[in-house]
Each structure stands twice: as C-alpha cells, then as structure tokens.
C-alpha positions as a printed Julia matrix, in Angstrom:
420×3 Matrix{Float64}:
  36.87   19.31  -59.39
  33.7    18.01  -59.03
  31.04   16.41  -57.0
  29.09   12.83  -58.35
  26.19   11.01  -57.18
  25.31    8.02  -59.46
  23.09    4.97  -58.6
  19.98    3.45  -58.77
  16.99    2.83  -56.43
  13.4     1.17  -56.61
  12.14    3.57  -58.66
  14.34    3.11  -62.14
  15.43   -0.35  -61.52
  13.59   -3.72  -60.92
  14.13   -5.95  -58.03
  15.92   -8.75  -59.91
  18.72   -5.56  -61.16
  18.91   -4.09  -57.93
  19.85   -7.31  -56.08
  22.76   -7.51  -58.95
  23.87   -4.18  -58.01
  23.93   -4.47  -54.26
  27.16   -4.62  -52.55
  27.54   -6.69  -49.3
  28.86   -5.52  -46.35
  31.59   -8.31  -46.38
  33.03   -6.62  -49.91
  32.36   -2.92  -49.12
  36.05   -2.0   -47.87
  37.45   -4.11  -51.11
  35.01   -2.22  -53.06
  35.51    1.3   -52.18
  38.93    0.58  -52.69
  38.79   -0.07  -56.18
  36.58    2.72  -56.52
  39.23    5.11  -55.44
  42.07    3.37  -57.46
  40.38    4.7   -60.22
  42.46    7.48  -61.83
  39.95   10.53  -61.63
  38.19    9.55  -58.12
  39.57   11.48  -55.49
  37.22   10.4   -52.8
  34.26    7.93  -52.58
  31.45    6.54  -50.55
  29.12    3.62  -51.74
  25.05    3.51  -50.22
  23.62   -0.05  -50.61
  20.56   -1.1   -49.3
  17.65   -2.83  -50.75
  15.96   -0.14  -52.61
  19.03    1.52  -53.93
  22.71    1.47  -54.72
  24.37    4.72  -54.88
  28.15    6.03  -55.54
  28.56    9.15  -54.22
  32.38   10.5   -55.62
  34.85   13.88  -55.18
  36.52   13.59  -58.73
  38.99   15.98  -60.31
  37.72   16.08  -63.89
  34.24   15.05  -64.78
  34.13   11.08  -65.41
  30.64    9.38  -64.55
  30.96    7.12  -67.77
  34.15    5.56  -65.89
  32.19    5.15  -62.75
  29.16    3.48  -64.65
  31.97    1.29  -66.43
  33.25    0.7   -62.44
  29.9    -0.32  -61.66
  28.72   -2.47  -64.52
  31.97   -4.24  -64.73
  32.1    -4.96  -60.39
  29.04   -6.6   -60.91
  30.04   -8.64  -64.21
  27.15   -6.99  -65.51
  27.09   -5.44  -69.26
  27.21   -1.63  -69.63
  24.37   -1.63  -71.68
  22.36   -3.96  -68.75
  22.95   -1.26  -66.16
  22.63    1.94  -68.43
  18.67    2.17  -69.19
  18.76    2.2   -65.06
  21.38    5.21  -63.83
  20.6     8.28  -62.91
  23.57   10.96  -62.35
  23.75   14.24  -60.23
  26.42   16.32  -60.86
  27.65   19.4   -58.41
  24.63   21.34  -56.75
  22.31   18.23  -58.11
  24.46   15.84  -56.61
  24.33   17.63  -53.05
  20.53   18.45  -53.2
  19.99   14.18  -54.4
  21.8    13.33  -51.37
  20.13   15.49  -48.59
  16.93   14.38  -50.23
  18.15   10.7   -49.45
  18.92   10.98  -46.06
  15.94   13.29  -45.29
  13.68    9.89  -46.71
  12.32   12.07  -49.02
  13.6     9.72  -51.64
  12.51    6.83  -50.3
   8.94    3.95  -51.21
   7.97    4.95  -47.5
   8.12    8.85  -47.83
   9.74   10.3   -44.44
  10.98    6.9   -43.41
  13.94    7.23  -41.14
  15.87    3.67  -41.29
  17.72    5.27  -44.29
  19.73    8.15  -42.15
  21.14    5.37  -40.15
  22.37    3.72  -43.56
  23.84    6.67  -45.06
  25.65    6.9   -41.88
  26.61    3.32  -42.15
  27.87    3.83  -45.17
  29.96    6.51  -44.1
  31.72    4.73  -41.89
  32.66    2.32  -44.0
  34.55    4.5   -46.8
  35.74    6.76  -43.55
  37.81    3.29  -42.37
  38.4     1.94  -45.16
  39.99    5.85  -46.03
  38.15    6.56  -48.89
  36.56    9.5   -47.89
  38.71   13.2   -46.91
  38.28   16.4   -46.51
  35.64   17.45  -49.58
  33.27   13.85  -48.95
  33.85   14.37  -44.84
  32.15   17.74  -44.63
  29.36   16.64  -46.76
  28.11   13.97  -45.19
  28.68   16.05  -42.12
  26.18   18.72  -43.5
  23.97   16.14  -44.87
  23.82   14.23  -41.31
  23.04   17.71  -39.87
  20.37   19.16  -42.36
  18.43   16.07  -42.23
  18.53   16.03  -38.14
  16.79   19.27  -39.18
  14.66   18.48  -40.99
  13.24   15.7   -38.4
  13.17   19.06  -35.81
  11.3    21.36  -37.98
   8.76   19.16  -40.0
   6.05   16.83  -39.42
   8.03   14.42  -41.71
   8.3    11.58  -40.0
   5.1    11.84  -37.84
   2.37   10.97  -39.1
   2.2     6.8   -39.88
   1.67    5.81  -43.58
   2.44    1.89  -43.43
   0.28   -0.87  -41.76
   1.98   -1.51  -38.87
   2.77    2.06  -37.82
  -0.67    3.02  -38.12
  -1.41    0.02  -35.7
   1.21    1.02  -32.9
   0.27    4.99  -33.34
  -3.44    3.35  -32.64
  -2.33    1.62  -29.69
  -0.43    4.38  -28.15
  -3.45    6.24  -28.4
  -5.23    4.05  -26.82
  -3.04    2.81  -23.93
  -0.37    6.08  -23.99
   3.04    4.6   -22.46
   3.29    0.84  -23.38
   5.56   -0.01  -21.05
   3.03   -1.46  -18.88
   1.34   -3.77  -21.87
   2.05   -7.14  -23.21
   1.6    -7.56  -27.19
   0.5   -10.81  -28.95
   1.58  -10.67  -32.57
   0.16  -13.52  -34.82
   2.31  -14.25  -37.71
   5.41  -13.83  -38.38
   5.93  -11.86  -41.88
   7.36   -8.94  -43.03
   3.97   -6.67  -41.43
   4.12   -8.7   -38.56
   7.93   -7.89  -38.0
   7.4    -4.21  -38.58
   4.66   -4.06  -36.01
   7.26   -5.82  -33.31
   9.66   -3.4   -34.1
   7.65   -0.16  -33.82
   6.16   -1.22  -30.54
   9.99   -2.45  -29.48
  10.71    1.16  -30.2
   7.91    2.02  -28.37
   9.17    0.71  -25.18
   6.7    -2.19  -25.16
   6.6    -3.88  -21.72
   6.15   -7.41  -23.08
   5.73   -9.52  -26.52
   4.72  -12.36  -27.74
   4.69  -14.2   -31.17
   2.77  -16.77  -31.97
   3.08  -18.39  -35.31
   2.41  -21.83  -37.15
   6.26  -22.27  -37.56
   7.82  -22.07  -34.59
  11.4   -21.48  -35.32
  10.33  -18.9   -37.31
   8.37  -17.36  -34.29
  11.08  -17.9   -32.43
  14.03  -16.18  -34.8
  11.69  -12.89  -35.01
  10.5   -13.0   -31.15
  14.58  -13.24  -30.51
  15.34   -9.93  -32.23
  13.02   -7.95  -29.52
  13.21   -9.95  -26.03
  10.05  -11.71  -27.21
   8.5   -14.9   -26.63
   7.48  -17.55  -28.92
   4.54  -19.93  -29.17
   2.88  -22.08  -31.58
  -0.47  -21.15  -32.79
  -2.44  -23.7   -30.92
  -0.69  -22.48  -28.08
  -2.67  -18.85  -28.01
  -5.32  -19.66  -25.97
  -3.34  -20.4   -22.94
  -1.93  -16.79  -23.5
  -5.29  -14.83  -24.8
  -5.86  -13.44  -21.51
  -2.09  -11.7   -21.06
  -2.17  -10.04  -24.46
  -3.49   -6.02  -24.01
  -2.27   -5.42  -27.55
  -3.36   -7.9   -30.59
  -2.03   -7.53  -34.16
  -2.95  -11.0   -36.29
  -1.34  -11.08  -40.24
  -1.14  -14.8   -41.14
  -2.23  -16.48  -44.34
  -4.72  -18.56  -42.79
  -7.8   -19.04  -45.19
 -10.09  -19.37  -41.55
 -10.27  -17.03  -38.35
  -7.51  -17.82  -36.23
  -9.67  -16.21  -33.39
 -12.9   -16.78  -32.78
 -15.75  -14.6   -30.75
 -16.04  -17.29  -27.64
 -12.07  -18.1   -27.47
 -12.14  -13.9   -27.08
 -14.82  -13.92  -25.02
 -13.16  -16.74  -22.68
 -10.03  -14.47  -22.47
 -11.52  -11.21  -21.75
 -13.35  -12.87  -18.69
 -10.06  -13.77  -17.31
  -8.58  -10.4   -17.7
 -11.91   -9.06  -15.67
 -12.8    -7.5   -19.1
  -9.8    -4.92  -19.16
  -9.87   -3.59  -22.34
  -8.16   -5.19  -25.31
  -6.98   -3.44  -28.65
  -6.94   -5.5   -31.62
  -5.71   -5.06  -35.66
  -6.81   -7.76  -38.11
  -4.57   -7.02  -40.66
  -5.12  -10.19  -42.85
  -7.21  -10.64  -46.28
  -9.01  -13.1   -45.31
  -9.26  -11.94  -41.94
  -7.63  -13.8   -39.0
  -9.98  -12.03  -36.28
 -13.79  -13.35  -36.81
 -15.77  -10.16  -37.19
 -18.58  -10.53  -34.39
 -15.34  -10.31  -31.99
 -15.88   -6.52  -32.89
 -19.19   -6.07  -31.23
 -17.91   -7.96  -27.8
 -17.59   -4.92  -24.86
 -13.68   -3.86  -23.93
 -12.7    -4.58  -27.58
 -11.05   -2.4   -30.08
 -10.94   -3.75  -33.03
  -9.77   -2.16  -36.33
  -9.39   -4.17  -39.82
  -7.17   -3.04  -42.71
  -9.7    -0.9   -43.91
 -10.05    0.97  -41.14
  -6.26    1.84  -40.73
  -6.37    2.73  -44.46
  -7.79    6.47  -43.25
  -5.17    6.63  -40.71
  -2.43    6.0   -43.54
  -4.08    8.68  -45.78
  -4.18   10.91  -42.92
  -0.43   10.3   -42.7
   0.04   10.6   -46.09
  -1.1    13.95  -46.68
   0.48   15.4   -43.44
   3.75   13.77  -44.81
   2.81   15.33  -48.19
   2.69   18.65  -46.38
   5.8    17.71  -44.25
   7.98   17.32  -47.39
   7.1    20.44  -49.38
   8.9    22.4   -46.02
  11.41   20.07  -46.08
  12.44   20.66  -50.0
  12.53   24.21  -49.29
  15.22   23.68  -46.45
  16.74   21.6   -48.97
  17.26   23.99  -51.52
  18.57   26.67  -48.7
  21.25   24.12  -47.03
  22.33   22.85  -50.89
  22.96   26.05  -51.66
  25.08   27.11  -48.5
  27.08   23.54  -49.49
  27.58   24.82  -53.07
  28.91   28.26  -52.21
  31.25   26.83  -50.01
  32.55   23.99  -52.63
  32.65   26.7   -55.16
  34.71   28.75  -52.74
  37.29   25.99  -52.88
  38.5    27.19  -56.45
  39.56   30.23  -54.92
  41.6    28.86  -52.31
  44.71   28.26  -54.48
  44.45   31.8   -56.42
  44.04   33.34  -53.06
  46.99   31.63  -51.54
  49.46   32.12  -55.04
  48.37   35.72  -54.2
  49.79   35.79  -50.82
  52.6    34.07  -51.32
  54.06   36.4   -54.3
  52.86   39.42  -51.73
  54.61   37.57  -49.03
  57.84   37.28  -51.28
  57.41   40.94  -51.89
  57.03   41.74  -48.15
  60.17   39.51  -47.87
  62.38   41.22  -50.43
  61.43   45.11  -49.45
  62.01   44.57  -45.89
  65.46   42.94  -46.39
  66.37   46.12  -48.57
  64.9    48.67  -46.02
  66.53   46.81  -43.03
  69.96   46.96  -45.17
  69.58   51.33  -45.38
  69.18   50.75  -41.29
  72.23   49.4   -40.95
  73.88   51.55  -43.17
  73.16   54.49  -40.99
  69.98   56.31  -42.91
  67.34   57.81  -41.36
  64.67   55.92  -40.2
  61.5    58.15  -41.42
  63.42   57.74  -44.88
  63.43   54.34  -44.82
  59.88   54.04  -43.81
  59.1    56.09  -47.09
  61.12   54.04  -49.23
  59.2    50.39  -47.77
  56.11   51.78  -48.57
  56.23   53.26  -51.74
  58.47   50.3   -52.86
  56.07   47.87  -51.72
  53.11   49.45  -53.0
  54.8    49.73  -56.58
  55.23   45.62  -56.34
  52.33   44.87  -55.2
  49.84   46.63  -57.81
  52.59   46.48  -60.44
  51.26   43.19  -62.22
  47.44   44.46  -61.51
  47.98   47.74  -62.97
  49.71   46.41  -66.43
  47.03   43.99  -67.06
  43.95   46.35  -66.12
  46.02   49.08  -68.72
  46.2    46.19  -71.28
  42.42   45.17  -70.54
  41.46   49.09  -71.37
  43.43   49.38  -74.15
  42.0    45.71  -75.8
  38.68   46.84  -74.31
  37.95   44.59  -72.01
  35.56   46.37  -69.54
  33.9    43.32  -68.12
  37.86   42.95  -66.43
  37.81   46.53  -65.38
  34.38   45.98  -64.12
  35.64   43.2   -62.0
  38.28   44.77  -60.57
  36.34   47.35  -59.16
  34.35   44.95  -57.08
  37.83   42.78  -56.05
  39.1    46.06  -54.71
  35.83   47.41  -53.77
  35.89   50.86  -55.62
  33.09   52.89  -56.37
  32.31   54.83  -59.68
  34.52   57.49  -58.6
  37.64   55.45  -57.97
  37.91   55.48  -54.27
C-alpha cells in the first residue's frame, strides 16, 4: 500500500504544457473514473488549475510509471513529452507535497489562499464521483485542517505581495471599513480584476469600472455588483469615486490635474486615495501634489510588496515546521494501517481459542465437576494455546540465533531485562 502524488505546476512545466495537461471540469468525473479503473489505483483525486495538475492516488503496489502512462496517454500526449516535466512524491513525501499545496506554500503567489478552495473543489469531485474512501478521505480531511492552521498560527497570508493587494491593504489603511466608499477602477485587466475582487472581499460599499470597451467593463463590473462606464464617461463620475485604482494601456494620462481638481471641488475636497498602477502612467503626476490626494505609483507599492514578502518569508519557515509535525502524525497513522490485519488475525485465532476452551470447560460443568477445577483447567488450557505458537518460534529464533526477534518480543510483551 502506498500513497502517490504526481503532477506538474508552473514551476517544471511551461504554459503551452500545462494547458495540455489541464483537465476541465466538464471531464473530471469521466476522468477520475478511468483513473481508478486502473488495476493498482485504489483511490484517486485529480487537482487542476492553471498553475498545476496534480494526481494524488491510494495504490496497493507502487505504480507511478502507470499513472504517468494514464496521464500522457488522457491527454494524447507522448510519454516522453510529459516526462522531462513530472515530479513524484511517494508516502511521507507525498503527504508533506500536499499540505504544502493547500497551505499556498507551493504556489507563484507564496501564501495565496484561492488554492485551499481548489483542493477542496477537487475533493468533491472524486468524493461524488466515488473515487476517493477511507485512506484519500482522511487525508484531505487532515490536509483541510492543518492548513486552516496554518492560516491561525502564521502571518502567511497577511502581509500583501501582489499589486492589487498592496493597493486595497493601502486603502483600508487609509479609510478602515470600506463599506462606506465607492471605488472607480480604470481598466479592466487581469490587475484591474484582482483589485475589484480584494476590495469585493473587503466589503466595498460601491464600484465602478470604467474601461474603453464597454462590454468588457461591463462582464468584470457584473462579477462584483459593479457598475460600468465608458472611459469618456469618468468625469461625470470623478467626484463619487473615494477609492481610484487606474491600469490601462493608454500611452497618455487618462486623468489629468484640472479634471482632478474639478472633482475634488465637488466632493468639498474629501479626501481621495489613488494607485497609478500603469507603465506609462494613467494618473498625470502633478495630480500628486493637489491637497486631499493620496496618490501612490507602482513604485511606491513595490516597498509594500517587499514588506510582504519578507513577512511571508518569515510566515512560511513556521509554517514548514508545522508541516513536518502534522506529516508526520499522518504517516504514523498510515503506517499503523499495516498492523491492522496482523492485529486482527491475532484476535481472531485468540478468539477461536477462547471459543474452543470455554466449550470444553462448560462441557466438565455439565458433567458434574467442580467448579474451582474447571476454572483451573480454562486457564491453564488457554494460556498453553495462546503462547504455544509464540513460544516455539522465540525457542527456534534462540536456537538459529536470532536475537533481534527475541529483542522484539520483549518490547511486544513489554518485558524488562529480567523477564517480568
């Protein structure tokens, strides 16, 4: 029996190899079925996001080259395509890979937390689809549990280390609850989304998105209650906006120092935050030295990330060290698991024993003998039985000198030096 984690993720394979790999959510259930028609897989779970692809398998005999064979062949990809990307965990490894996956210690954004909800995505999906039992359940279990945690009793997940976080951490600091504010977000690309979702997670009273395609203002804006505009339309809306985060691909300011100026007379020169986030910058700079404004460009939120980094850094040398503590408590109880059926042959031939004794002493009731006799005779008959078998082979393991047997028995009975 053994445990197997076997994937790849943005750090061995290229984009163009991991989008080959993925598996949609559409095909998962057909997927982890085949998985677990193969002959060796006893249970199996498949992670697939965007940075990685990962088989996580209870097997009874070791088999990984099967399960890259699986994997390659799914995909109609060639074994030796796939190969020069794998990695494989076995056992303890495989355990350890996986907590450090769901703790985000494993992932481009170190301590990000979207991957937790994945993993538990993809546990769901081989728990209907019945791929996973008894062995997979109570790991993922753990896993759910240790990196819970992990978020408890580190700084892991803190500290902001991308773009957009950085900017919401900013504005909370500046603002404290945002339910009260209304955002304008100018663009509509992959920082811009980030920043609408942080400050959606933040509670954010109001948002707005204002972007030169308007459908595609209009599909983000959707996602988070927002509203969308075009950009010519921002001036009309300057003045509601407490919060201003601009990442377009303009080569020109989209906002200028009088358009700003205009606003903040209209909001009676309440303060207004601002991040200019775009190279070449959307905000002109000379906005900057206008009263009530905060503004902040890239470069300033680059000390803020490194800030985060390090306390992240920090963060994730604690959380490797719970790691290695919960792994190991995992371990000893899957390695306690190949006891079970010596331990339960064990009882059953003492149970037979038990059975056998007891029909022979209850027999002498009948037939009229004294009870204290028959007392005497169950219990030295069943002691006989019982160490019979252990006292023939530790007499044969003396005689063949076998001491590290002897030596074993002594701590399975738990004797001392003396005997007793």
């Amino acid at each position: 029996m053994s445990l197997i984690a076997l994937g790849i993720n943005h750090r061995t394979a290229p984009v163009d190899i991991r989008e080959r790999v993925a598996f949609p959510p559409e095909r998962m259930p057909e997927a982890l079925r085949e998985l677990t028609a193969l002959p060796m897989v006893q249970e199996g779970a498949i992670l697939s996001t965007c940075n990685r692809t990962e088989i996580y398998c209870h097997l009874d005999q070791t088999g990984h080259q099967q399960l890259l064979d699986w994997l390659s062949a799914y995909h109609r990809l060639g074994r030796d395509q796939l190969q020069p990307y794998v990695y494989v965990h076995p056992d303890l490894e495989a355990v350890k890979h996986l907590l450090r996956v769901s703790s985000g210690l494993d992932s481009m954004v170190l301590g990000e937390p979207q991957i937790l909800g994945q993993l538990k995505d993809a546990f769901q999906a081989a728990s209907e689809a019945g791929t996973v039992s008894h062995l997979l359940n109570r790991l993922f279990q753990h896993t759910f549990s240790v990196a819970k945690q992990i978020r408890t009793d580190t700084a892991i997940g803190a500290s902001p280390v991308s773009v957009a976080f950085a900017a919401v951490r900013l504005a909370r600091q500046i603002y404290g609850d945002l339910g009260e504010t209304t955002a304008l977000l100018i663009g509509a690309g992959e920082t811009i989304e980030l920043a609408a979702r942080h400050l959606h997670e933040q509670q954010l009273g109001r948002m707005i998105i204002a972007n030169r395609t308007v459908e595609r203002a209009h599909a983000l804006a959707s996602q988070f209650n927002g509203y969308a505009i075009a950009l010519d339309e921002i001036p009309a809306h300057l003045a509601e906006a407490d919060i201003i985060i601009a990442s377009t691909a303009s080569q020109t300011p989209v906002l200028r120092r009088d358009t700003i100026k205009t606003a903040l007379k209209a909001r009676k020169h309440k303060p207004v935050f601002m991040v200019d986030i775009a190279v070449p910058r959307d905000i002109e700079p000379e906005v900057g030295k206008l009263e009530d404004v905060y503004l902040y460009t890239i470069d300033d939120l680059q000390q803020v990330i490194q800030e985060g980094l390090k306390s992240r850094r920090e963060a994730a040398h604690q959380a490797e060290e719970i790691i290695e503590v919960q792994a190991s408590h995992f371990y000893g109880w899957l390695r306690s698991l190949d006891a079970v059926q010596t331990i339960r042959a064990c009882r059953d031939r003492a149970d037979a024993s038990r059975r056998e004794v007891l029909d022979k002493a209850l027999a002498q009731l009948r037939q009229g003998r004294e009870p204290e006799a028959v007392l005497e005779f169950l219990a030295h008959t069943l002691t006989n039985k019982l160490l019979h078998a252990p006292s023939a082979n530790l007499r044969q393991a003396g005689y063949d000198g076998r001491a590290e047997l002897i030596e074993a028995a002594r701590e399975l009975f738990g004797l001392d030096e003396s005997g007793k």
